[in-house]
Amino acid sequence: MSAPASPRLALGVLATGMLMTVLDGSIVTVAMPAIQGDLGFTPAGLSWVVNAYLIAFGSLLLLAGRLGDLIGRKRMFLAGTGVFTAASLLAGVAATPAVLIAARFLQGIGSAMSSAVGLGILITLFTEPRARARAIAVFSFTGAAGASLGQVLGGVLTDALAWNWIFFINLPIGVAALLVAVRALPADRSLGLRAGADATGALLVTAGLMTGIYAVVKIEEYGAGSAHTLGLGALALALLAGFLLRQAKAAQPLMPLRILRSRSVAGANAVQMLMVAALFSFQVLVALYLQKVLGYGAAETGLAMLPAALVIGAVSLGVSAPLIARFGERNVLLTGLVLLVGVLGLLARVPVHASYATDLLPVMLLAAGFGLALPALTGLAMSGAREADAGLASGLFNTTQQIGMALGVAVLSTLAAARTETLTAAGRPAPEALTGGYHLAFGVGAGLLLVALAVALTVLRRPAATTAEDRRMTMAA
């Protein structure tokens, strides 16, 4: 691999790519009413402005990550950024629902291509442990910041200009990222398509993930126990099982199964899926609680959640890397998960008439656990991948993140809504019924985090031994 002009500049480009991806996933939600009124979306059709992006993005991450290893991660990043930028222009000028949905699907494809290889480039660029920990902390912070910034920026742009500008803002950022990336990112040695040209495997994994994510995002509409959900879920599992069987027998597998035999890779991805699913209840349901129960406005809600964003950023950028260097990724991850259990545990008891200073501010400060857990988890997930599999490991980590997010949205929001309906039917006032629904979601989220903590304690129970094992396995084959 050739040396880049500046590792810091390369990190800045990768972080910018991550920022655009995460930002685009959240910025559109605030502008949905304006988009519906302008383009004439039906209520059911409007959901596809979000779903088209999520389905394309989540289902193609694994494939894009492996293709990055085969044809070159730099090439994949540049192509993905180009596709995303062009699709943003198409979305901004869209005059019909069909064009906007198509543009959102293309944005999801571009985001999958660029973000799938970002971590792979990063870990091959920063090889010294302390420098890698700092780089991962910056990368992780950018993702967390994008999620928080998206809703605020979406509201400002929609109110001040028009909904189109939530897409047009990507154009100068995307073009600048492309121009800098050409010089800043190192040219990596690609394996060549023949090293993993498994067309059947690619079809199986893409179809399986696409079917599964579609089934999950439609749970709220059809119900978890419906024939629609169960049938598509069974089909998705069958396709993914067929993919794994294919990879075990293929001469040139798309995803060599050796990567899943790494304790750090498998354990970190399992923990991440559980953690992200649980934290949906914090990221979204807390905002709904503030507005629907406590009567906060949009601006007040943003300010109320600002301490969480600030403390996550401060811990991720300023504290996580030194702690990881001194105590190890596993111990920092466990500490972060314990703090996050405290977040959802407190929220599961939040009263109808809450005081921000005593009931909610402590919750926001405990969210520092996310700033500890995510960088540590990212380092663990990438530590068991050899250089030739870095793009695959990166794509796998991003895929489990998206699956966890989709599951959290579907399961926790459905549970909260069902509990609220039950309490309303029993004659409880609306604020009390809503709070009861949120309590159930927060409690289930806390349970998911406890399971994640148990997985981290058992699967990642011997850091030194695990690291040695992972090194032996990544040297093999």
PDB file of C-alpha atoms in Angstrom, residues 49-268:
ATOM      1  CA  VAL A  49     -38.476   7.942   1.113  1.00  0.00           C
ATOM      2  CA  VAL A  50     -36.790   6.355   4.140  1.00  0.00           C
ATOM      3  CA  ASN A  51     -37.243   2.665   3.342  1.00  0.00           C
ATOM      4  CA  ALA A  52     -35.723   2.818  -0.159  1.00  0.00           C
ATOM      5  CA  TYR A  53     -32.496   4.200   1.303  1.00  0.00           C
ATOM      6  CA  LEU A  54     -32.385   1.762   4.224  1.00  0.00           C
ATOM      7  CA  ILE A  55     -33.040  -1.329   2.105  1.00  0.00           C
ATOM      8  CA  ALA A  56     -30.389  -0.497  -0.505  1.00  0.00           C
ATOM      9  CA  PHE A  57     -27.856   0.591   2.106  1.00  0.00           C
ATOM     10  CA  GLY A  58     -28.279  -2.281   4.538  1.00  0.00           C
ATOM     11  CA  SER A  59     -28.456  -5.055   1.949  1.00  0.00           C
ATOM     12  CA  LEU A  60     -25.369  -4.042  -0.052  1.00  0.00           C
ATOM     13  CA  LEU A  61     -22.853  -3.281   2.720  1.00  0.00           C
ATOM     14  CA  LEU A  62     -21.433  -6.785   2.977  1.00  0.00           C
ATOM     15  CA  LEU A  63     -21.135  -7.202  -0.782  1.00  0.00           C
ATOM     16  CA  ALA A  64     -19.592  -3.739  -1.207  1.00  0.00           C
ATOM     17  CA  GLY A  65     -17.064  -4.412   1.526  1.00  0.00           C
ATOM     18  CA  ARG A  66     -15.874  -7.617  -0.109  1.00  0.00           C
ATOM     19  CA  LEU A  67     -15.798  -6.031  -3.561  1.00  0.00           C
ATOM     20  CA  GLY A  68     -13.585  -3.346  -2.072  1.00  0.00           C
ATOM     21  CA  ASP A  69     -11.070  -6.035  -1.119  1.00  0.00           C
ATOM     22  CA  LEU A  70     -11.263  -7.528  -4.607  1.00  0.00           C
ATOM     23  CA  ILE A  71     -11.096  -4.420  -6.812  1.00  0.00           C
ATOM     24  CA  GLY A  72      -9.499  -1.936  -4.397  1.00  0.00           C
ATOM     25  CA  ARG A  73     -10.953  -0.129  -1.392  1.00  0.00           C
ATOM     26  CA  LYS A  74      -9.935   3.304  -2.664  1.00  0.00           C
ATOM     27  CA  ARG A  75     -11.703   2.664  -5.979  1.00  0.00           C
ATOM     28  CA  MET A  76     -14.831   1.523  -4.136  1.00  0.00           C
ATOM     29  CA  PHE A  77     -14.819   4.602  -1.877  1.00  0.00           C
ATOM     30  CA  LEU A  78     -14.431   6.988  -4.825  1.00  0.00           C
ATOM     31  CA  ALA A  79     -17.129   5.242  -6.872  1.00  0.00           C
ATOM     32  CA  GLY A  80     -19.541   5.183  -3.937  1.00  0.00           C
ATOM     33  CA  THR A  81     -19.008   8.863  -3.134  1.00  0.00           C
ATOM     34  CA  GLY A  82     -19.581   9.719  -6.795  1.00  0.00           C
ATOM     35  CA  VAL A  83     -22.814   7.695  -6.977  1.00  0.00           C
ATOM     36  CA  PHE A  84     -24.078   9.217  -3.722  1.00  0.00           C
ATOM     37  CA  THR A  85     -23.327  12.776  -4.850  1.00  0.00           C
ATOM     38  CA  ALA A  86     -25.016  12.311  -8.239  1.00  0.00           C
ATOM     39  CA  ALA A  87     -28.035  10.678  -6.587  1.00  0.00           C
ATOM     40  CA  SER A  88     -28.296  13.631  -4.187  1.00  0.00           C
ATOM     41  CA  LEU A  89     -28.597  15.983  -7.158  1.00  0.00           C
ATOM     42  CA  LEU A  90     -31.336  13.772  -8.630  1.00  0.00           C
ATOM     43  CA  ALA A  91     -33.185  13.734  -5.294  1.00  0.00           C
ATOM     44  CA  GLY A  92     -32.989  17.507  -4.989  1.00  0.00           C
ATOM     45  CA  VAL A  93     -34.523  18.124  -8.427  1.00  0.00           C
ATOM     46  CA  ALA A  94     -37.120  15.321  -8.129  1.00  0.00           C
ATOM     47  CA  ALA A  95     -40.593  16.467  -9.175  1.00  0.00           C
ATOM     48  CA  THR A  96     -42.451  13.177  -8.679  1.00  0.00           C
ATOM     49  CA  PRO A  97     -42.563  10.538  -5.918  1.00  0.00           C
ATOM     50  CA  ALA A  98     -41.148   7.865  -8.242  1.00  0.00           C
ATOM     51  CA  VAL A  99     -38.050   9.920  -9.074  1.00  0.00           C
ATOM     52  CA  LEU A 100     -37.373  10.750  -5.429  1.00  0.00           C
ATOM     53  CA  ILE A 101     -37.722   7.110  -4.336  1.00  0.00           C
ATOM     54  CA  ALA A 102     -35.381   6.007  -7.147  1.00  0.00           C
ATOM     55  CA  ALA A 103     -32.869   8.680  -6.132  1.00  0.00           C
ATOM     56  CA  ARG A 104     -33.034   7.563  -2.500  1.00  0.00           C
ATOM     57  CA  PHE A 105     -32.368   3.970  -3.558  1.00  0.00           C
ATOM     58  CA  LEU A 106     -29.323   5.159  -5.523  1.00  0.00           C
ATOM     59  CA  GLN A 107     -28.164   7.165  -2.509  1.00  0.00           C
ATOM     60  CA  GLY A 108     -28.339   3.987  -0.457  1.00  0.00           C
ATOM     61  CA  ILE A 109     -26.210   2.152  -3.030  1.00  0.00           C
ATOM     62  CA  GLY A 110     -23.590   4.931  -3.025  1.00  0.00           C
ATOM     63  CA  SER A 111     -23.542   5.091   0.770  1.00  0.00           C
ATOM     64  CA  ALA A 112     -23.071   1.326   1.009  1.00  0.00           C
ATOM     65  CA  MET A 113     -20.155   1.437  -1.439  1.00  0.00           C
ATOM     66  CA  SER A 114     -18.280   4.213   0.379  1.00  0.00           C
ATOM     67  CA  SER A 115     -19.034   3.420   4.015  1.00  0.00           C
ATOM     68  CA  ALA A 116     -18.466  -0.341   3.660  1.00  0.00           C
ATOM     69  CA  VAL A 117     -14.747   0.164   3.012  1.00  0.00           C
ATOM     70  CA  GLY A 118     -14.132   3.181   5.263  1.00  0.00           C
ATOM     71  CA  LEU A 119     -13.048   1.204   8.322  1.00  0.00           C
ATOM     72  CA  GLY A 120     -11.054  -1.162   6.136  1.00  0.00           C
ATOM     73  CA  ILE A 121      -9.013   1.732   4.773  1.00  0.00           C
ATOM     74  CA  LEU A 122      -8.617   3.194   8.240  1.00  0.00           C
ATOM     75  CA  ILE A 123      -7.182   0.115   9.954  1.00  0.00           C
ATOM     76  CA  THR A 124      -4.669  -0.494   7.171  1.00  0.00           C
ATOM     77  CA  LEU A 125      -3.671   3.181   7.263  1.00  0.00           C
ATOM     78  CA  PHE A 126      -3.200   3.416  11.051  1.00  0.00           C
ATOM     79  CA  THR A 127      -1.278   0.345  12.222  1.00  0.00           C
ATOM     80  CA  GLU A 128       0.154   1.615  15.524  1.00  0.00           C
ATOM     81  CA  PRO A 129      -2.357   0.715  18.310  1.00  0.00           C
ATOM     82  CA  ARG A 130      -2.596   4.126  19.968  1.00  0.00           C
ATOM     83  CA  ALA A 131      -2.885   5.976  16.636  1.00  0.00           C
ATOM     84  CA  ARG A 132      -5.481   3.474  15.429  1.00  0.00           C
ATOM     85  CA  ALA A 133      -7.524   3.937  18.625  1.00  0.00           C
ATOM     86  CA  ARG A 134      -7.502   7.712  18.139  1.00  0.00           C
ATOM     87  CA  ALA A 135      -8.494   7.366  14.477  1.00  0.00           C
ATOM     88  CA  ILE A 136     -11.354   4.980  15.325  1.00  0.00           C
ATOM     89  CA  ALA A 137     -12.522   7.398  18.038  1.00  0.00           C
ATOM     90  CA  VAL A 138     -12.699  10.230  15.473  1.00  0.00           C
ATOM     91  CA  PHE A 139     -14.486   7.975  12.990  1.00  0.00           C
ATOM     92  CA  SER A 140     -16.998   6.827  15.631  1.00  0.00           C
ATOM     93  CA  PHE A 141     -17.615  10.368  16.845  1.00  0.00           C
ATOM     94  CA  THR A 142     -18.366  11.499  13.300  1.00  0.00           C
ATOM     95  CA  GLY A 143     -21.089   8.874  13.003  1.00  0.00           C
ATOM     96  CA  ALA A 144     -22.647   9.858  16.327  1.00  0.00           C
ATOM     97  CA  ALA A 145     -22.423  13.562  15.473  1.00  0.00           C
ATOM     98  CA  GLY A 146     -24.066  12.993  12.098  1.00  0.00           C
ATOM     99  CA  ALA A 147     -27.079  11.336  13.694  1.00  0.00           C
ATOM    100  CA  SER A 148     -27.542  14.266  16.107  1.00  0.00           C
ATOM    101  CA  LEU A 149     -26.819  16.961  13.524  1.00  0.00           C
ATOM    102  CA  GLY A 150     -29.153  15.520  10.899  1.00  0.00           C
ATOM    103  CA  GLN A 151     -32.429  16.328  12.612  1.00  0.00           C
ATOM    104  CA  VAL A 152     -31.345  19.873  13.524  1.00  0.00           C
ATOM    105  CA  LEU A 153     -29.934  20.634  10.066  1.00  0.00           C
ATOM    106  CA  GLY A 154     -32.942  19.109   8.330  1.00  0.00           C
ATOM    107  CA  GLY A 155     -35.305  21.418  10.174  1.00  0.00           C
ATOM    108  CA  VAL A 156     -33.191  24.528   9.557  1.00  0.00           C
ATOM    109  CA  LEU A 157     -32.780  23.891   5.815  1.00  0.00           C
ATOM    110  CA  THR A 158     -36.433  22.979   5.289  1.00  0.00           C
ATOM    111  CA  ASP A 159     -37.716  26.045   7.148  1.00  0.00           C
ATOM    112  CA  ALA A 160     -35.177  28.545   5.798  1.00  0.00           C
ATOM    113  CA  LEU A 161     -34.986  27.336   2.180  1.00  0.00           C
ATOM    114  CA  ALA A 162     -36.905  24.238   1.015  1.00  0.00           C
ATOM    115  CA  TRP A 163     -36.801  20.470   1.484  1.00  0.00           C
ATOM    116  CA  ASN A 164     -34.706  20.130  -1.693  1.00  0.00           C
ATOM    117  CA  TRP A 165     -31.743  21.648   0.119  1.00  0.00           C
ATOM    118  CA  ILE A 166     -31.390  18.684   2.469  1.00  0.00           C
ATOM    119  CA  PHE A 167     -30.095  16.894  -0.657  1.00  0.00           C
ATOM    120  CA  PHE A 168     -28.356  19.814  -2.393  1.00  0.00           C
ATOM    121  CA  ILE A 169     -26.112  20.313   0.651  1.00  0.00           C
ATOM    122  CA  ASN A 170     -24.448  17.003  -0.210  1.00  0.00           C
ATOM    123  CA  LEU A 171     -23.176  18.326  -3.552  1.00  0.00           C
ATOM    124  CA  PRO A 172     -20.321  20.609  -2.421  1.00  0.00           C
ATOM    125  CA  ILE A 173     -19.368  18.174   0.358  1.00  0.00           C
ATOM    126  CA  GLY A 174     -19.333  15.209  -2.006  1.00  0.00           C
ATOM    127  CA  VAL A 175     -17.345  16.977  -4.733  1.00  0.00           C
ATOM    128  CA  ALA A 176     -14.784  18.253  -2.210  1.00  0.00           C
ATOM    129  CA  ALA A 177     -14.463  14.772  -0.674  1.00  0.00           C
ATOM    130  CA  LEU A 178     -13.840  13.254  -4.102  1.00  0.00           C
ATOM    131  CA  LEU A 179     -11.165  15.786  -5.038  1.00  0.00           C
ATOM    132  CA  VAL A 180      -9.309  15.365  -1.758  1.00  0.00           C
ATOM    133  CA  ALA A 181      -9.726  11.564  -1.642  1.00  0.00           C
ATOM    134  CA  VAL A 182      -7.995  11.091  -5.005  1.00  0.00           C
ATOM    135  CA  ARG A 183      -4.753  12.396  -3.469  1.00  0.00           C
ATOM    136  CA  ALA A 184      -5.227  11.660   0.222  1.00  0.00           C
ATOM    137  CA  LEU A 185      -6.272   7.994   0.201  1.00  0.00           C
ATOM    138  CA  PRO A 186      -3.566   5.376  -0.345  1.00  0.00           C
ATOM    139  CA  ALA A 187      -3.708   3.092  -3.367  1.00  0.00           C
ATOM    140  CA  ASP A 188      -4.216  -0.399  -1.962  1.00  0.00           C
ATOM    141  CA  ARG A 189      -3.334  -3.799  -3.410  1.00  0.00           C
ATOM    142  CA  SER A 190      -6.508  -5.472  -4.640  1.00  0.00           C
ATOM    143  CA  LEU A 191      -6.967  -9.237  -4.691  1.00  0.00           C
ATOM    144  CA  GLY A 192      -8.638  -9.294  -8.112  1.00  0.00           C
ATOM    145  CA  LEU A 193     -12.174 -10.452  -8.839  1.00  0.00           C
ATOM    146  CA  ARG A 194     -11.014 -14.022  -9.409  1.00  0.00           C
ATOM    147  CA  ALA A 195     -10.164 -14.270  -5.697  1.00  0.00           C
ATOM    148  CA  GLY A 196     -13.846 -14.085  -4.788  1.00  0.00           C
ATOM    149  CA  ALA A 197     -15.939 -13.952  -7.939  1.00  0.00           C
ATOM    150  CA  ASP A 198     -18.845 -15.921  -6.460  1.00  0.00           C
ATOM    151  CA  ALA A 199     -21.847 -14.573  -8.340  1.00  0.00           C
ATOM    152  CA  THR A 200     -24.222 -17.089  -6.729  1.00  0.00           C
ATOM    153  CA  GLY A 201     -23.084 -16.128  -3.249  1.00  0.00           C
ATOM    154  CA  ALA A 202     -23.436 -12.422  -4.059  1.00  0.00           C
ATOM    155  CA  LEU A 203     -26.998 -12.983  -5.271  1.00  0.00           C
ATOM    156  CA  LEU A 204     -27.948 -15.036  -2.204  1.00  0.00           C
ATOM    157  CA  VAL A 205     -26.569 -12.622   0.398  1.00  0.00           C
ATOM    158  CA  THR A 206     -27.942  -9.504  -1.290  1.00  0.00           C
ATOM    159  CA  ALA A 207     -31.400 -11.031  -1.782  1.00  0.00           C
ATOM    160  CA  GLY A 208     -31.418 -12.392   1.777  1.00  0.00           C
ATOM    161  CA  LEU A 209     -30.457  -9.101   3.406  1.00  0.00           C
ATOM    162  CA  MET A 210     -32.817  -7.099   1.203  1.00  0.00           C
ATOM    163  CA  THR A 211     -35.750  -9.399   1.993  1.00  0.00           C
ATOM    164  CA  GLY A 212     -34.966  -9.419   5.703  1.00  0.00           C
ATOM    165  CA  ILE A 213     -34.615  -5.655   6.023  1.00  0.00           C
ATOM    166  CA  TYR A 214     -37.823  -5.121   4.042  1.00  0.00           C
ATOM    167  CA  ALA A 215     -39.670  -7.523   6.361  1.00  0.00           C
ATOM    168  CA  VAL A 216     -38.358  -5.715   9.435  1.00  0.00           C
ATOM    169  CA  VAL A 217     -39.183  -2.172   8.282  1.00  0.00           C
ATOM    170  CA  LYS A 218     -42.767  -3.283   7.489  1.00  0.00           C
ATOM    171  CA  ILE A 219     -43.408  -4.925  10.883  1.00  0.00           C
ATOM    172  CA  GLU A 220     -45.180  -1.834  12.202  1.00  0.00           C
ATOM    173  CA  GLU A 221     -47.600  -1.952   9.246  1.00  0.00           C
ATOM    174  CA  TYR A 222     -48.280  -5.698   9.097  1.00  0.00           C
ATOM    175  CA  GLY A 223     -47.498  -6.864  12.652  1.00  0.00           C
ATOM    176  CA  ALA A 224     -44.762  -9.146  13.948  1.00  0.00           C
ATOM    177  CA  GLY A 225     -46.922 -12.290  13.807  1.00  0.00           C
ATOM    178  CA  SER A 226     -48.485 -11.686  10.396  1.00  0.00           C
ATOM    179  CA  ALA A 227     -48.109 -14.069   7.461  1.00  0.00           C
ATOM    180  CA  HIS A 228     -46.354 -11.251   5.572  1.00  0.00           C
ATOM    181  CA  THR A 229     -43.661 -10.794   8.238  1.00  0.00           C
ATOM    182  CA  LEU A 230     -43.186 -14.472   9.066  1.00  0.00           C
ATOM    183  CA  GLY A 231     -43.139 -15.545   5.413  1.00  0.00           C
ATOM    184  CA  LEU A 232     -40.581 -12.945   4.346  1.00  0.00           C
ATOM    185  CA  GLY A 233     -38.542 -13.578   7.485  1.00  0.00           C
ATOM    186  CA  ALA A 234     -38.402 -17.305   6.719  1.00  0.00           C
ATOM    187  CA  LEU A 235     -37.418 -16.577   3.118  1.00  0.00           C
ATOM    188  CA  ALA A 236     -34.646 -14.226   4.245  1.00  0.00           C
ATOM    189  CA  LEU A 237     -33.266 -16.811   6.688  1.00  0.00           C
ATOM    190  CA  ALA A 238     -33.363 -19.490   3.986  1.00  0.00           C
ATOM    191  CA  LEU A 239     -31.466 -17.268   1.543  1.00  0.00           C
ATOM    192  CA  LEU A 240     -28.823 -16.355   4.134  1.00  0.00           C
ATOM    193  CA  ALA A 241     -28.450 -20.005   5.186  1.00  0.00           C
ATOM    194  CA  GLY A 242     -27.969 -20.888   1.517  1.00  0.00           C
ATOM    195  CA  PHE A 243     -25.307 -18.157   1.296  1.00  0.00           C
ATOM    196  CA  LEU A 244     -23.373 -19.603   4.259  1.00  0.00           C
ATOM    197  CA  LEU A 245     -23.554 -23.118   2.823  1.00  0.00           C
ATOM    198  CA  ARG A 246     -22.348 -21.772  -0.491  1.00  0.00           C
ATOM    199  CA  GLN A 247     -19.400 -20.002   1.154  1.00  0.00           C
ATOM    200  CA  ALA A 248     -18.378 -23.185   2.958  1.00  0.00           C
ATOM    201  CA  LYS A 249     -18.149 -25.092  -0.348  1.00  0.00           C
ATOM    202  CA  ALA A 250     -17.159 -22.458  -2.933  1.00  0.00           C
ATOM    203  CA  ALA A 251     -13.603 -22.599  -4.237  1.00  0.00           C
ATOM    204  CA  GLN A 252     -13.415 -18.781  -4.246  1.00  0.00           C
ATOM    205  CA  PRO A 253     -15.983 -17.651  -1.650  1.00  0.00           C
ATOM    206  CA  LEU A 254     -17.276 -14.108  -1.587  1.00  0.00           C
ATOM    207  CA  MET A 255     -17.025 -14.159   2.225  1.00  0.00           C
ATOM    208  CA  PRO A 256     -14.386 -16.573   3.551  1.00  0.00           C
ATOM    209  CA  LEU A 257     -15.946 -18.052   6.689  1.00  0.00           C
ATOM    210  CA  ARG A 258     -12.611 -17.855   8.505  1.00  0.00           C
ATOM    211  CA  ILE A 259     -13.542 -14.309   9.465  1.00  0.00           C
ATOM    212  CA  LEU A 260     -16.470 -15.566  11.568  1.00  0.00           C
ATOM    213  CA  ARG A 261     -14.210 -17.971  13.463  1.00  0.00           C
ATOM    214  CA  SER A 262     -12.479 -14.980  15.047  1.00  0.00           C
ATOM    215  CA  ARG A 263     -13.874 -14.496  18.563  1.00  0.00           C
ATOM    216  CA  SER A 264     -13.312 -10.739  18.454  1.00  0.00           C
ATOM    217  CA  VAL A 265     -15.033 -10.288  15.073  1.00  0.00           C
ATOM    218  CA  ALA A 266     -18.025 -12.531  15.845  1.00  0.00           C
ATOM    219  CA  GLY A 267     -18.434 -11.287  19.414  1.00  0.00           C
ATOM    220  CA  ALA A 268     -18.117  -7.594  18.567  1.00  0.00           C
TER     221      ALA A 268
END
